[in-house]
Short mmCIF file of C-alpha atoms and ligand atoms in Angstrom, two decimals:
data_model
loop_
_atom_site.label_atom_id
_atom_site.label_comp_id
_atom_site.label_asym_id
_atom_site.label_seq_id
_atom_site.Cartn_x
_atom_site.Cartn_y
_atom_site.Cartn_z
CA MET A 1 6.29 -29.94 12.98
CA ALA A 2 7.71 -30.59 9.19
CA THR A 3 6.04 -33.70 7.68
CA ASP A 4 8.06 -36.56 6.60
CA ARG A 5 7.36 -36.92 2.82
CA SER A 6 8.41 -40.22 2.88
CA LEU A 7 5.61 -41.16 5.28
CA PHE A 8 2.56 -42.57 4.31
CA PRO A 9 0.33 -39.45 5.50
CA PRO A 10 -2.47 -40.48 8.08
CA LEU A 11 -6.12 -41.53 6.77
CA SER A 12 -9.35 -40.39 8.01
CA LYS A 13 -11.84 -42.61 9.66
CA SER A 14 -14.60 -42.06 7.36
CA SER A 15 -12.28 -42.57 4.23
CA MET A 16 -11.14 -45.77 5.61
CA ALA A 17 -14.31 -47.53 5.90
CA ALA A 18 -15.10 -46.37 2.23
CA VAL A 19 -11.93 -47.81 0.86
CA VAL A 20 -12.63 -51.20 3.06
CA GLU A 21 -15.93 -51.63 1.64
CA MET A 22 -14.79 -50.57 -1.86
CA THR A 23 -11.89 -52.79 -2.04
CA ARG A 24 -13.13 -56.34 -0.51
CA GLY A 25 -12.41 -59.28 -2.60
CA CYS A 26 -10.63 -57.05 -5.17
CA THR A 27 -7.27 -56.39 -6.52
CA PHE A 28 -5.37 -54.27 -9.24
CA ASP A 29 -7.20 -54.76 -12.38
CA ASP A 30 -10.59 -54.24 -10.60
CA PHE A 31 -9.94 -50.49 -10.62
CA ILE A 32 -9.24 -47.72 -12.82
CA LEU A 33 -8.62 -44.09 -11.33
CA ALA A 34 -10.12 -41.12 -12.46
CA PRO A 35 -8.16 -38.23 -13.64
CA ARG A 36 -7.75 -34.70 -12.05
CA ARG A 37 -6.43 -31.55 -13.51
CA SER A 38 -2.47 -31.98 -13.71
CA ILE A 39 -0.88 -29.50 -12.02
CA VAL A 40 2.90 -30.64 -13.16
CA VAL A 41 4.55 -29.02 -16.38
CA SER A 42 7.32 -31.48 -16.54
CA ARG A 43 6.63 -35.32 -15.42
CA ASP A 44 10.47 -35.43 -15.43
CA PRO A 45 11.33 -37.98 -12.54
CA ALA A 46 14.15 -35.79 -11.61
CA VAL A 47 11.59 -33.55 -10.28
CA ILE A 48 8.76 -35.17 -8.78
CA ASP A 49 9.53 -36.47 -5.37
CA LEU A 50 8.95 -40.25 -5.14
CA SER A 51 10.41 -40.56 -1.59
CA CYS A 52 9.09 -43.59 0.53
CA ARG A 53 9.43 -45.95 3.39
CA LEU A 54 11.22 -49.06 3.22
CA SER A 55 10.97 -50.02 6.88
CA ARG A 56 11.17 -47.90 10.17
CA ARG A 57 14.64 -46.08 9.57
CA ILE A 58 15.20 -46.48 5.80
CA THR A 59 13.71 -44.21 3.31
CA LEU A 60 14.01 -44.94 -0.52
CA ASN A 61 13.94 -42.28 -3.15
CA ARG A 62 12.07 -44.66 -5.44
CA PRO A 63 9.52 -47.11 -4.00
CA ILE A 64 10.79 -50.44 -5.95
CA VAL A 65 12.36 -53.62 -4.26
CA SER A 66 13.47 -56.48 -5.92
CA ALA A 67 12.43 -59.60 -4.56
CA ASN A 68 14.26 -62.15 -2.46
CA MET A 69 14.33 -65.13 -5.28
CA ASP A 70 17.08 -67.07 -6.32
CA THR A 71 16.13 -66.37 -9.86
CA VAL A 72 15.76 -62.66 -9.33
CA THR A 73 18.35 -61.00 -6.59
CA ARG A 74 22.00 -61.50 -6.25
CA ALA A 75 24.55 -58.66 -6.40
CA PRO A 76 24.12 -57.34 -9.88
CA MET A 77 20.59 -57.00 -9.39
CA ALA A 78 20.90 -55.33 -5.93
CA ILE A 79 23.31 -52.77 -7.24
CA VAL A 80 21.13 -51.52 -9.94
CA GLN A 81 18.20 -51.40 -7.72
CA ALA A 82 20.18 -49.40 -5.11
CA GLU A 83 21.74 -47.38 -7.85
CA GLU A 84 18.03 -46.20 -9.14
CA GLY A 85 16.85 -45.36 -5.90
CA GLY A 86 15.41 -48.48 -4.45
CA ILE A 87 16.76 -51.74 -2.81
CA GLY A 88 17.47 -55.43 -3.77
CA ILE A 89 16.91 -58.32 -1.27
CA ILE A 90 19.33 -61.00 -1.70
CA ASP A 91 17.43 -64.18 -1.16
CA ARG A 92 18.23 -66.76 0.80
CA GLY A 93 18.57 -69.60 -1.69
CA PHE A 94 21.66 -71.16 -0.54
CA ARG A 95 21.59 -74.39 1.52
CA PRO A 96 21.69 -74.39 5.31
CA GLY A 97 25.17 -73.81 6.34
CA GLU A 98 26.32 -71.88 3.35
CA ILE A 99 26.31 -68.77 4.79
CA ASP A 100 29.59 -67.60 3.04
CA PRO A 101 28.22 -67.09 -0.58
CA GLN A 102 25.44 -65.17 0.14
CA VAL A 103 27.75 -62.79 2.65
CA ARG A 104 29.75 -62.57 -0.48
CA GLU A 105 27.12 -61.14 -2.34
CA VAL A 106 26.11 -58.52 0.33
CA GLU A 107 30.03 -57.48 0.35
CA LYS A 108 29.99 -56.99 -3.67
CA VAL A 109 26.91 -54.75 -3.20
CA LYS A 110 28.89 -52.96 -0.21
CA ARG A 111 32.07 -52.70 -2.22
CA SER A 112 31.04 -51.69 -5.48
CA GLN A 113 30.82 -47.91 -4.49
CA HIS A 114 31.93 -45.41 -1.60
CA GLY A 115 31.68 -42.17 -0.01
CA VAL A 116 35.01 -42.55 1.52
CA ILE A 117 36.61 -45.73 1.33
CA SER A 118 37.34 -46.22 5.05
CA ASP A 119 39.51 -49.43 4.90
CA PRO A 120 40.99 -49.63 1.40
CA TYR A 121 43.21 -52.52 0.30
CA ALA A 122 46.76 -51.92 2.16
CA VAL A 123 50.13 -53.60 1.97
CA ALA A 124 53.06 -52.63 4.14
CA PRO A 125 55.85 -50.98 2.69
CA GLU A 126 58.37 -53.78 3.60
CA ALA A 127 55.93 -56.56 1.81
CA ALA A 128 57.05 -58.35 -1.34
CA LEU A 129 55.82 -56.69 -4.58
CA GLU A 130 54.70 -60.60 -5.54
CA GLU A 131 52.41 -60.22 -2.36
CA ALA A 132 50.73 -56.99 -3.80
CA ALA A 133 50.17 -58.11 -7.08
CA ALA A 134 48.59 -61.46 -5.47
CA LEU A 135 46.35 -58.98 -3.33
CA MET A 136 45.57 -56.61 -6.38
CA ALA A 137 44.43 -59.80 -8.48
CA ALA A 138 42.44 -61.25 -5.56
CA SER A 139 40.68 -57.87 -4.91
CA ARG A 140 40.38 -56.58 -8.76
CA VAL A 141 41.69 -53.44 -7.24
CA GLY A 142 44.49 -51.58 -9.27
CA THR A 143 45.60 -49.06 -6.38
CA LEU A 144 46.78 -50.16 -2.67
CA VAL A 145 47.43 -47.93 0.01
CA VAL A 146 50.75 -48.82 1.66
CA LEU A 147 50.55 -48.10 5.63
CA ASP A 148 52.99 -48.85 8.26
CA GLY A 149 51.94 -51.07 11.36
CA GLU A 150 50.57 -47.54 12.95
CA ARG A 151 48.33 -47.25 9.89
CA LYS A 152 50.22 -44.05 8.89
CA LEU A 153 50.58 -43.75 5.25
CA LYS A 154 53.84 -44.56 3.56
CA GLY A 155 52.65 -44.22 -0.16
CA VAL A 156 50.52 -45.72 -3.02
CA LEU A 157 51.35 -48.35 -5.16
CA THR A 158 49.36 -48.85 -8.52
CA GLN A 159 49.52 -51.75 -11.16
CA ARG A 160 51.56 -49.12 -13.48
CA ASP A 161 54.02 -48.87 -10.80
CA MET A 162 54.52 -52.71 -11.20
CA ARG A 163 54.40 -52.91 -14.84
CA PHE A 164 57.59 -54.51 -16.62
CA VAL A 165 59.42 -54.67 -13.32
CA ASP A 166 61.12 -57.75 -12.08
CA ARG A 167 59.34 -58.27 -9.04
CA ALA A 168 61.87 -61.06 -7.90
CA GLY A 169 63.15 -59.80 -4.31
CA ALA A 170 61.47 -56.22 -4.92
CA ARG A 171 59.83 -54.81 -1.94
CA VAL A 172 56.72 -52.41 -2.02
CA ALA A 173 58.80 -49.51 -1.13
CA ASP A 174 61.03 -49.82 -3.94
CA ARG A 175 58.18 -48.91 -6.45
CA MET A 176 55.33 -47.17 -4.63
CA THR A 177 54.84 -43.51 -4.92
CA PRO A 178 56.08 -42.14 -1.82
CA VAL A 179 53.71 -40.13 0.55
CA ASP A 180 55.84 -36.84 0.17
CA ARG A 181 54.76 -36.90 -3.65
CA LEU A 182 51.03 -37.72 -3.32
CA VAL A 183 48.35 -35.20 -3.27
CA VAL A 184 47.05 -35.70 0.48
CA HIS A 185 44.49 -34.14 2.26
CA GLU A 186 44.49 -33.61 6.08
CA GLY A 187 40.93 -34.20 7.82
CA ASP A 188 37.77 -35.03 6.02
CA LEU A 189 36.34 -33.63 3.19
CA ASP A 190 33.12 -33.87 1.13
CA HIS A 191 32.92 -34.82 -2.40
CA GLU A 192 31.89 -31.19 -3.79
CA LYS A 193 35.64 -30.18 -2.42
CA ALA A 194 37.27 -33.46 -3.23
CA ALA A 195 36.42 -33.27 -6.91
CA ARG A 196 37.54 -29.70 -6.77
CA LEU A 197 41.03 -30.62 -5.32
CA MET A 198 41.38 -33.69 -7.77
CA VAL A 199 40.71 -31.38 -10.84
CA GLU A 200 43.15 -28.62 -10.11
CA ARG A 201 45.96 -31.07 -9.04
CA LYS A 202 45.08 -33.67 -11.79
CA VAL A 203 44.88 -36.84 -9.53
CA LYS A 204 42.34 -39.58 -9.69
CA LYS A 205 42.84 -40.97 -6.05
CA LEU A 206 42.88 -38.55 -2.71
CA PRO A 207 44.20 -40.15 0.68
CA LEU A 208 42.47 -38.29 3.94
CA VAL A 209 44.90 -38.40 6.67
CA THR A 210 45.00 -36.99 10.26
CA ALA A 211 47.46 -34.65 11.62
CA ASP A 212 50.05 -37.20 12.36
CA GLY A 213 49.74 -39.10 8.78
CA ARG A 214 47.06 -42.04 9.77
CA LEU A 215 44.86 -42.95 7.06
CA LEU A 216 41.41 -41.92 7.30
CA GLY A 217 40.29 -42.94 4.10
CA LEU A 218 40.47 -42.91 0.41
CA ILE A 219 38.29 -40.99 -2.12
CA THR A 220 38.50 -42.14 -5.80
CA ALA A 221 37.34 -40.16 -8.94
CA ARG A 222 35.52 -43.09 -9.91
CA ASP A 223 33.14 -43.25 -6.68
CA ILE A 224 32.42 -39.34 -7.49
CA THR A 225 31.80 -39.96 -10.67
CA ARG A 226 29.74 -42.79 -9.92
CA GLN A 227 27.72 -40.83 -7.25
CA ARG A 228 26.82 -38.12 -9.93
CA GLN A 229 25.50 -40.50 -12.38
CA VAL A 230 23.09 -41.74 -10.09
CA PRO A 231 22.05 -38.92 -8.10
CA PHE A 232 18.79 -40.64 -6.72
CA ALA A 233 20.93 -44.04 -5.15
CA THR A 234 19.97 -45.65 -1.97
CA ARG A 235 22.98 -45.08 0.04
CA ASP A 236 24.23 -45.59 3.82
CA ARG A 237 25.88 -43.09 5.85
CA HIS A 238 29.45 -43.97 4.35
CA GLY A 239 28.09 -43.46 0.85
CA ARG A 240 28.00 -47.02 -0.07
CA LEU A 241 25.11 -48.66 -1.69
CA MET A 242 22.20 -50.37 0.54
CA VAL A 243 21.27 -53.73 0.34
CA GLY A 244 18.76 -56.46 2.21
CA ALA A 245 19.23 -60.06 2.70
CA ALA A 246 16.72 -62.78 3.36
CA ILE A 247 17.44 -65.25 6.30
CA GLY A 248 14.47 -67.82 6.75
CA ALA A 249 12.76 -68.38 10.02
CA THR A 250 14.43 -71.84 11.24
CA GLY A 251 17.89 -73.53 10.97
CA ASP A 252 20.79 -71.12 10.78
CA TYR A 253 18.88 -67.96 10.42
CA LEU A 254 20.51 -66.18 13.54
CA GLU A 255 23.98 -67.34 12.57
CA ARG A 256 23.20 -65.94 9.06
CA ALA A 257 22.03 -62.69 10.31
CA ALA A 258 25.39 -62.32 12.58
CA GLU A 259 27.51 -62.97 9.41
CA LEU A 260 25.20 -60.72 7.00
CA VAL A 261 25.21 -57.84 9.74
CA ARG A 262 29.36 -58.36 9.95
CA ALA A 263 29.40 -57.60 6.00
CA GLY A 264 27.35 -54.41 6.43
CA VAL A 265 23.86 -55.67 5.32
CA ASP A 266 21.20 -52.80 5.94
CA VAL A 267 18.40 -54.84 6.24
CA LEU A 268 17.34 -58.12 6.77
CA VAL A 269 14.17 -60.12 6.00
CA ILE A 270 12.71 -63.15 7.32
CA ASP A 271 9.93 -63.83 5.38
CA ILE A 272 8.19 -67.50 5.06
CA ALA A 273 4.60 -68.33 3.07
CA HIS A 274 2.49 -67.93 6.11
CA GLY A 275 4.25 -65.11 8.39
CA HIS A 276 1.35 -64.91 10.83
CA SER A 277 2.39 -68.12 12.64
CA ILE A 278 3.92 -69.89 15.50
CA VAL A 279 7.12 -70.28 13.45
CA MET A 280 7.23 -66.69 12.88
CA GLN A 281 6.68 -65.73 16.26
CA ARG A 282 9.31 -68.09 17.69
CA ALA A 283 11.95 -66.57 15.11
CA LEU A 284 11.03 -62.99 15.56
CA GLU A 285 11.37 -63.57 19.46
CA ALA A 286 14.88 -65.02 19.21
CA PHE A 287 15.67 -62.51 16.34
CA ARG A 288 15.02 -59.33 18.49
CA LYS A 289 16.58 -60.77 21.68
CA ALA A 290 19.97 -61.37 19.22
CA PHE A 291 19.51 -58.44 17.65
CA PRO A 292 17.70 -56.03 19.14
CA ASP A 293 18.93 -52.70 16.88
CA VAL A 294 18.96 -54.60 13.56
CA GLU A 295 16.57 -53.37 10.82
CA LEU A 296 14.13 -55.92 9.79
CA ILE A 297 11.31 -56.84 7.69
CA ALA A 298 8.98 -59.90 8.18
CA GLY A 299 6.24 -61.51 6.18
CA ASN A 300 4.14 -62.40 4.31
CA VAL A 301 1.07 -61.40 5.71
CA ALA A 302 -2.37 -60.19 3.87
CA THR A 303 -4.59 -59.54 6.79
CA ALA A 304 -4.97 -56.74 9.82
CA GLU A 305 -4.24 -59.59 12.44
CA GLY A 306 -1.35 -60.36 10.60
CA ALA A 307 0.10 -57.06 10.35
CA ARG A 308 -0.23 -56.42 14.02
CA PHE A 309 1.38 -59.84 14.93
CA LEU A 310 4.58 -58.59 13.20
CA LEU A 311 4.29 -55.02 14.21
CA ASP A 312 3.90 -56.52 17.93
CA LEU A 313 6.75 -58.58 17.40
CA GLY A 314 8.95 -55.96 16.28
CA ALA A 315 9.30 -55.97 12.73
CA ASP A 316 10.24 -52.46 11.17
CA GLY A 317 8.45 -53.32 8.09
CA ILE A 318 6.22 -55.94 6.72
CA LYS A 319 5.77 -57.63 3.49
CA VAL A 320 2.08 -57.96 2.47
CA GLY A 321 0.68 -60.52 -0.26
CA ILE A 322 -0.49 -63.99 0.61
CA GLY A 323 -0.64 -65.50 -3.46
CA PRO A 324 -0.43 -62.60 -5.90
CA GLY A 325 3.06 -63.37 -7.04
CA GLY A 326 3.78 -64.59 -10.43
CA GLY A 327 5.80 -67.65 -9.47
CA CYS A 328 3.27 -68.67 -6.94
CA THR A 329 0.63 -71.23 -6.77
CA THR A 330 -0.54 -71.07 -3.12
CA ARG A 331 -4.04 -70.08 -3.81
CA ILE A 332 -4.40 -72.58 -6.47
CA THR A 333 -3.37 -75.21 -4.30
CA THR A 334 -4.96 -74.31 -0.72
CA SER A 335 -7.78 -71.93 -1.73
CA PHE A 336 -6.28 -69.55 0.88
CA GLY A 337 -4.91 -65.70 0.33
CA VAL A 338 -6.39 -62.39 0.20
CA PRO A 339 -6.72 -60.53 -3.31
CA GLN A 340 -4.05 -58.09 -3.13
CA VAL A 341 -5.70 -54.87 -3.11
CA GLN A 342 -8.13 -55.65 0.00
CA ALA A 343 -4.81 -56.88 1.63
CA LEU A 344 -2.73 -53.69 1.10
CA VAL A 345 -5.89 -51.73 2.58
CA GLU A 346 -6.24 -53.75 5.69
CA CYS A 347 -2.60 -53.80 6.42
CA ARG A 348 -2.12 -49.84 6.04
CA LEU A 349 -5.11 -49.61 8.45
CA ALA A 350 -3.83 -51.94 10.93
CA VAL A 351 -0.10 -50.67 11.03
CA GLY A 352 -1.44 -47.06 11.69
CA GLU A 353 0.85 -44.51 11.78
CA SER A 354 3.24 -46.76 13.70
CA GLY A 355 5.95 -45.70 11.27
CA ILE A 356 6.77 -49.01 9.92
CA GLY A 357 7.02 -49.98 6.01
CA VAL A 358 4.06 -51.77 4.40
CA ILE A 359 5.94 -53.61 1.37
CA ALA A 360 3.37 -54.38 -1.29
CA ASP A 361 4.82 -57.93 -2.10
CA GLY A 362 3.42 -59.32 -5.62
CA GLY A 363 1.08 -59.25 -8.45
CA ILE A 364 2.41 -56.18 -10.45
CA LYS A 365 2.12 -57.05 -13.85
CA ARG A 366 1.15 -53.79 -15.64
CA HIS A 367 3.20 -50.98 -14.55
CA GLY A 368 -0.30 -49.05 -13.66
CA SER A 369 -0.86 -51.50 -10.86
CA LEU A 370 2.46 -49.86 -9.01
CA ALA A 371 0.48 -46.44 -8.65
CA LEU A 372 -2.10 -48.61 -6.97
CA ALA A 373 -0.22 -50.62 -4.95
CA LEU A 374 1.05 -47.46 -3.41
CA LEU A 375 -2.24 -45.46 -2.92
CA PHE A 376 -4.04 -48.54 -1.62
CA GLY A 377 -1.59 -48.82 1.35
CA GLY A 378 2.25 -50.05 0.07
CA ASP A 379 4.89 -47.82 1.21
CA CYS A 380 6.62 -49.34 -1.52
CA ALA A 381 6.33 -52.54 -3.87
CA MET A 382 8.54 -55.54 -4.14
CA LEU A 383 8.45 -57.33 -7.44
CA GLY A 384 10.15 -60.54 -8.77
CA SER A 385 8.79 -61.59 -12.29
CA ALA A 386 9.08 -58.17 -13.35
CA PHE A 387 12.68 -58.18 -13.39
CA ALA A 388 13.23 -62.09 -14.27
CA GLY A 389 14.95 -62.71 -17.74
CA THR A 390 16.92 -59.26 -17.04
CA GLU A 391 20.98 -59.52 -17.58
CA GLU A 392 21.08 -58.73 -14.24
CA ALA A 393 19.10 -61.94 -13.07
CA PRO A 394 21.00 -64.92 -11.74
CA GLY A 395 21.15 -67.74 -14.07
CA GLU A 396 22.28 -68.96 -17.59
CA VAL A 397 20.46 -67.96 -20.63
CA VAL A 398 19.19 -71.05 -22.79
CA HIS A 399 17.96 -71.08 -26.26
CA LYS A 400 14.69 -72.60 -27.23
CA SER A 401 13.28 -72.80 -30.70
CA VAL A 402 9.98 -71.20 -30.53
CA LEU A 403 7.48 -71.52 -33.48
CA ILE A 404 6.56 -68.47 -35.49
CA PRO A 405 2.88 -68.76 -36.32
CA GLU A 406 2.77 -66.39 -39.19
CA SER A 407 5.60 -68.12 -41.03
CA GLN A 408 5.38 -71.45 -39.65
CA LYS A 409 9.41 -71.16 -39.04
CA SER A 410 11.05 -71.76 -35.58
CA VAL A 411 13.58 -69.71 -34.30
CA LYS A 412 15.75 -69.77 -31.34
CA VAL A 413 14.89 -67.74 -28.41
CA PRO A 414 16.79 -66.87 -25.33
CA PHE A 415 15.13 -67.43 -22.63
CA LYS A 416 15.74 -67.45 -18.41
CA VAL A 417 14.18 -69.10 -15.39
CA LEU A 418 11.96 -67.48 -13.14
CA ARG A 419 10.85 -70.08 -10.33
CA GLY A 420 9.08 -69.46 -7.21
CA MET A 421 10.67 -69.85 -4.10
CA ALA A 422 8.29 -72.33 -2.74
CA SER A 423 8.78 -74.14 -5.88
CA LEU A 424 9.95 -77.93 -5.61
CA GLU A 425 13.04 -77.06 -7.65
CA ALA A 426 13.85 -74.19 -5.30
CA ILE A 427 13.49 -75.94 -2.23
CA ARG A 428 15.26 -78.87 -3.67
CA ASP A 429 18.40 -76.33 -4.09
CA ARG A 430 17.58 -75.07 -0.87
CA LEU A 431 16.64 -78.02 1.12
CA ASP A 432 15.34 -75.80 4.00
CA VAL A 433 11.88 -75.21 4.55
CA GLU A 434 10.25 -73.28 7.52
CA ASP A 435 8.32 -76.00 9.53
CA ALA A 436 10.68 -78.97 9.60
CA ASP A 437 14.15 -79.27 10.14
CA ARG A 438 14.70 -82.51 7.96
CA VAL A 439 12.61 -82.66 4.83
CA GLU A 440 11.03 -85.43 3.15
CA LEU A 441 11.11 -83.96 -0.68
CA GLU A 442 8.42 -86.02 -1.98
CA ALA A 443 6.14 -85.13 1.34
CA LEU A 444 6.36 -81.61 0.43
CA GLY A 445 3.40 -79.42 -0.91
CA ALA A 446 4.96 -77.09 -3.43
CA GLU A 447 3.64 -73.65 -3.60
CA GLY A 448 5.42 -72.33 -6.41
CA MET A 449 6.51 -72.95 -9.99
CA GLU A 450 9.07 -72.56 -12.30
CA ILE A 451 8.67 -70.87 -16.19
CA SER A 452 10.88 -69.70 -18.58
CA VAL A 453 10.84 -65.80 -19.33
CA PRO A 454 12.49 -64.50 -22.45
CA ALA A 455 15.83 -62.95 -21.75
CA ARG A 456 15.55 -59.18 -22.36
CA GLY A 457 17.83 -56.11 -21.84
CA SER A 458 18.72 -54.50 -18.33
CA ALA A 459 16.75 -54.27 -15.01
CA ARG A 460 17.64 -50.75 -14.98
CA THR A 461 15.37 -49.88 -17.98
CA ILE A 462 12.53 -51.48 -16.32
CA VAL A 463 12.80 -49.70 -13.25
CA ARG A 464 13.61 -46.22 -15.13
CA ASP A 465 10.13 -47.07 -17.26
CA MET A 466 8.14 -48.04 -14.28
CA ILE A 467 9.17 -44.78 -12.45
CA LYS A 468 8.44 -42.38 -15.63
CA HIS A 469 5.00 -44.26 -15.50
CA LEU A 470 4.36 -43.84 -11.79
CA CYS A 471 5.51 -39.73 -12.51
CA SER A 472 2.60 -39.97 -15.25
CA SER A 473 0.45 -40.87 -12.70
CA ILE A 474 1.05 -38.75 -10.40
CA SER A 475 0.43 -36.01 -13.04
CA TYR A 476 -2.98 -37.57 -14.05
CA GLY A 477 -3.89 -37.66 -10.16
CA GLY A 478 -3.33 -33.97 -9.84
CA ALA A 479 -0.41 -34.14 -7.37
CA ASP A 480 3.22 -33.45 -7.92
CA SER A 481 4.71 -36.17 -5.66
CA LEU A 482 3.87 -39.31 -4.26
CA ARG A 483 3.20 -38.15 -1.12
CA GLY A 484 0.99 -35.55 -2.47
CA LEU A 485 -1.21 -37.84 -4.73
CA ARG A 486 -1.75 -40.41 -1.67
CA GLU A 487 -3.23 -37.30 0.49
CA GLN A 488 -5.52 -36.44 -2.43
CA PHE A 489 -6.52 -39.86 -2.89
CA TRP A 490 -7.24 -40.63 0.84
CA ARG A 491 -8.88 -37.36 1.41
CA ASP A 492 -11.70 -38.30 -0.97
CA PRO A 493 -11.04 -42.00 -2.29
CA ALA A 494 -14.50 -42.34 -3.96
CA THR A 495 -13.96 -39.28 -6.48
CA PHE A 496 -10.94 -41.23 -7.41
CA VAL A 497 -11.41 -44.91 -7.31
CA ILE A 498 -13.65 -46.31 -10.36
CA LYS A 499 -14.71 -50.13 -9.67
CA GLN A 500 -14.80 -51.49 -13.29
CA SER A 501 -17.49 -53.54 -14.77
CA GLU A 502 -16.15 -56.73 -16.49
CA SER A 503 -16.02 -54.98 -19.89
CA ALA A 504 -14.77 -51.83 -18.62
CA ARG A 505 -12.13 -54.06 -17.50
CA ARG A 506 -11.49 -55.58 -20.45
CA GLU A 507 -11.38 -51.97 -22.57
CA SER A 508 -8.58 -50.72 -19.99
CA TYR A 509 -6.15 -53.79 -19.65
CA ASP A 510 -6.93 -56.39 -22.42
CA ARG A 511 -4.79 -55.61 -25.24
P1 XMP B 1 5.63 -61.26 -8.52
O1 XMP B 1 4.08 -61.11 -9.01
O2 XMP B 1 6.37 -59.67 -8.73
O3 XMP B 1 5.54 -61.65 -7.14
O4 XMP B 1 6.38 -62.18 -9.35
C1 XMP B 1 7.17 -61.88 -6.22
C2 XMP B 1 6.63 -62.03 -4.91
O5 XMP B 1 6.21 -63.28 -5.13
C3 XMP B 1 6.24 -64.48 -4.08
N1 XMP B 1 7.05 -65.67 -4.22
C4 XMP B 1 6.22 -66.81 -4.07
N2 XMP B 1 4.85 -67.09 -3.62
N3 XMP B 1 5.23 -69.34 -3.74
C5 XMP B 1 4.33 -68.19 -3.35
O6 XMP B 1 3.04 -68.26 -2.65
C6 XMP B 1 6.52 -69.53 -4.13
O7 XMP B 1 7.09 -70.06 -4.98
C7 XMP B 1 6.73 -67.96 -4.48
N4 XMP B 1 8.07 -67.58 -4.80
C8 XMP B 1 8.18 -65.93 -4.72
C9 XMP B 1 7.35 -63.65 -2.84
O8 XMP B 1 6.59 -62.40 -2.19
C10 XMP B 1 8.00 -62.56 -3.92
O9 XMP B 1 8.35 -61.41 -3.52
#
């Protein structure tokens, strides 16, 4: 049987016991890995296989997920993450009842790229030109297909066709390029062949039709170009980027789920601070009843019992991490949590070969921690603060005065806000918590904080740097793929893992 390269390899009983013992009470910075003879001639991410599981039915080419936080993931971040081979989870930081804004974010991602556009914006031939112009303005699309009542293709109307034209009284049919003057293909067509035809016939849009002229879809040169530019992108079966969305565990979450599914969301996330709970049990039971086939990630947990609990309730993926997050104060305020490496090992062993995804959620500050998260148990990793302050993160840039100690001069530095989803600020905006329908804000125990993060460039650069460093880790570990590194690691973990003394830790990571 062929091995699914995206699956975490099976773990041997003897190595499990050794790793459990070695990692108890430990997190990323407690470890360093011993290098092995490298077998790769190039660390190029284009040739090193990093495929991994997000959830039971979703595979990623790159093991990175942007966190469902309202200062991290909305459509711009989700688009970049999916283009780079990971995925973004749109947060639920919209007030109860405010489902539309979240749905629109999902739609923006799903409409950003296509293989074949199956439902391109369309007008009727007898429609007024004014109507077509309004549709173009509202949808920001420069080309409309012209369809009759039976969805038969009659022509194509572009912005250029309307330039300098007196629209009063004019109809779409007066200005469109009629179907007999268009390059049209009968039946389905893959991108390779479509590109050849479009070059040959010098067109940028190629409608696909049935034998009797009904529209099947539209292929655009822009989509073909984009697909070639980002070959590792996470796409659905229609060639659209994949995206996830969080829905919470109480209140409007089932209605929200229904709307998001209708908008084409690929995976939903039900996460609350303490996912091993009665609140989660009720939520998952109701969810599974209503949506037996929708891909679902649940969290957060950090123990073997917690992981099995979510698995048994039908989760396709679990988020592991109680308290390691950058914007998180749970451990400080409650004294509960599990050091992240211990949590990952326990949860990995608990889910065994069930095929669900283990998402290592939180605490990845150095790029090198990503490799550790993926070896000790994560199929992929979720990151929040790593992407805070980037161009794609939501929120305004504010300029703050910062004193330069050397010159004693102050300069204005651009910042963006990162806040924990359980911070008072985020809760106040959302007014929706997991364990109460009506909330007394003052009575709430916040478990997150708000911090300012210097504004920096695109999240795409950060993802690419992280991926390059992960490929270097694979090279240092004597493997040529993520799966290969995991196999070597779990075959004999003791030869890889070095538990550091305090001074070794300083030597490794304090700079
Ligand atoms: P990083 O370290 O990447 O972690 O910023 C992102 C994860 O942090 C979690 N998160 C929180 N945890 N209180 C918490 O206890 C919070 O307010 C909070 N906000 C986010 C979340 O799991 C996220 O993916």
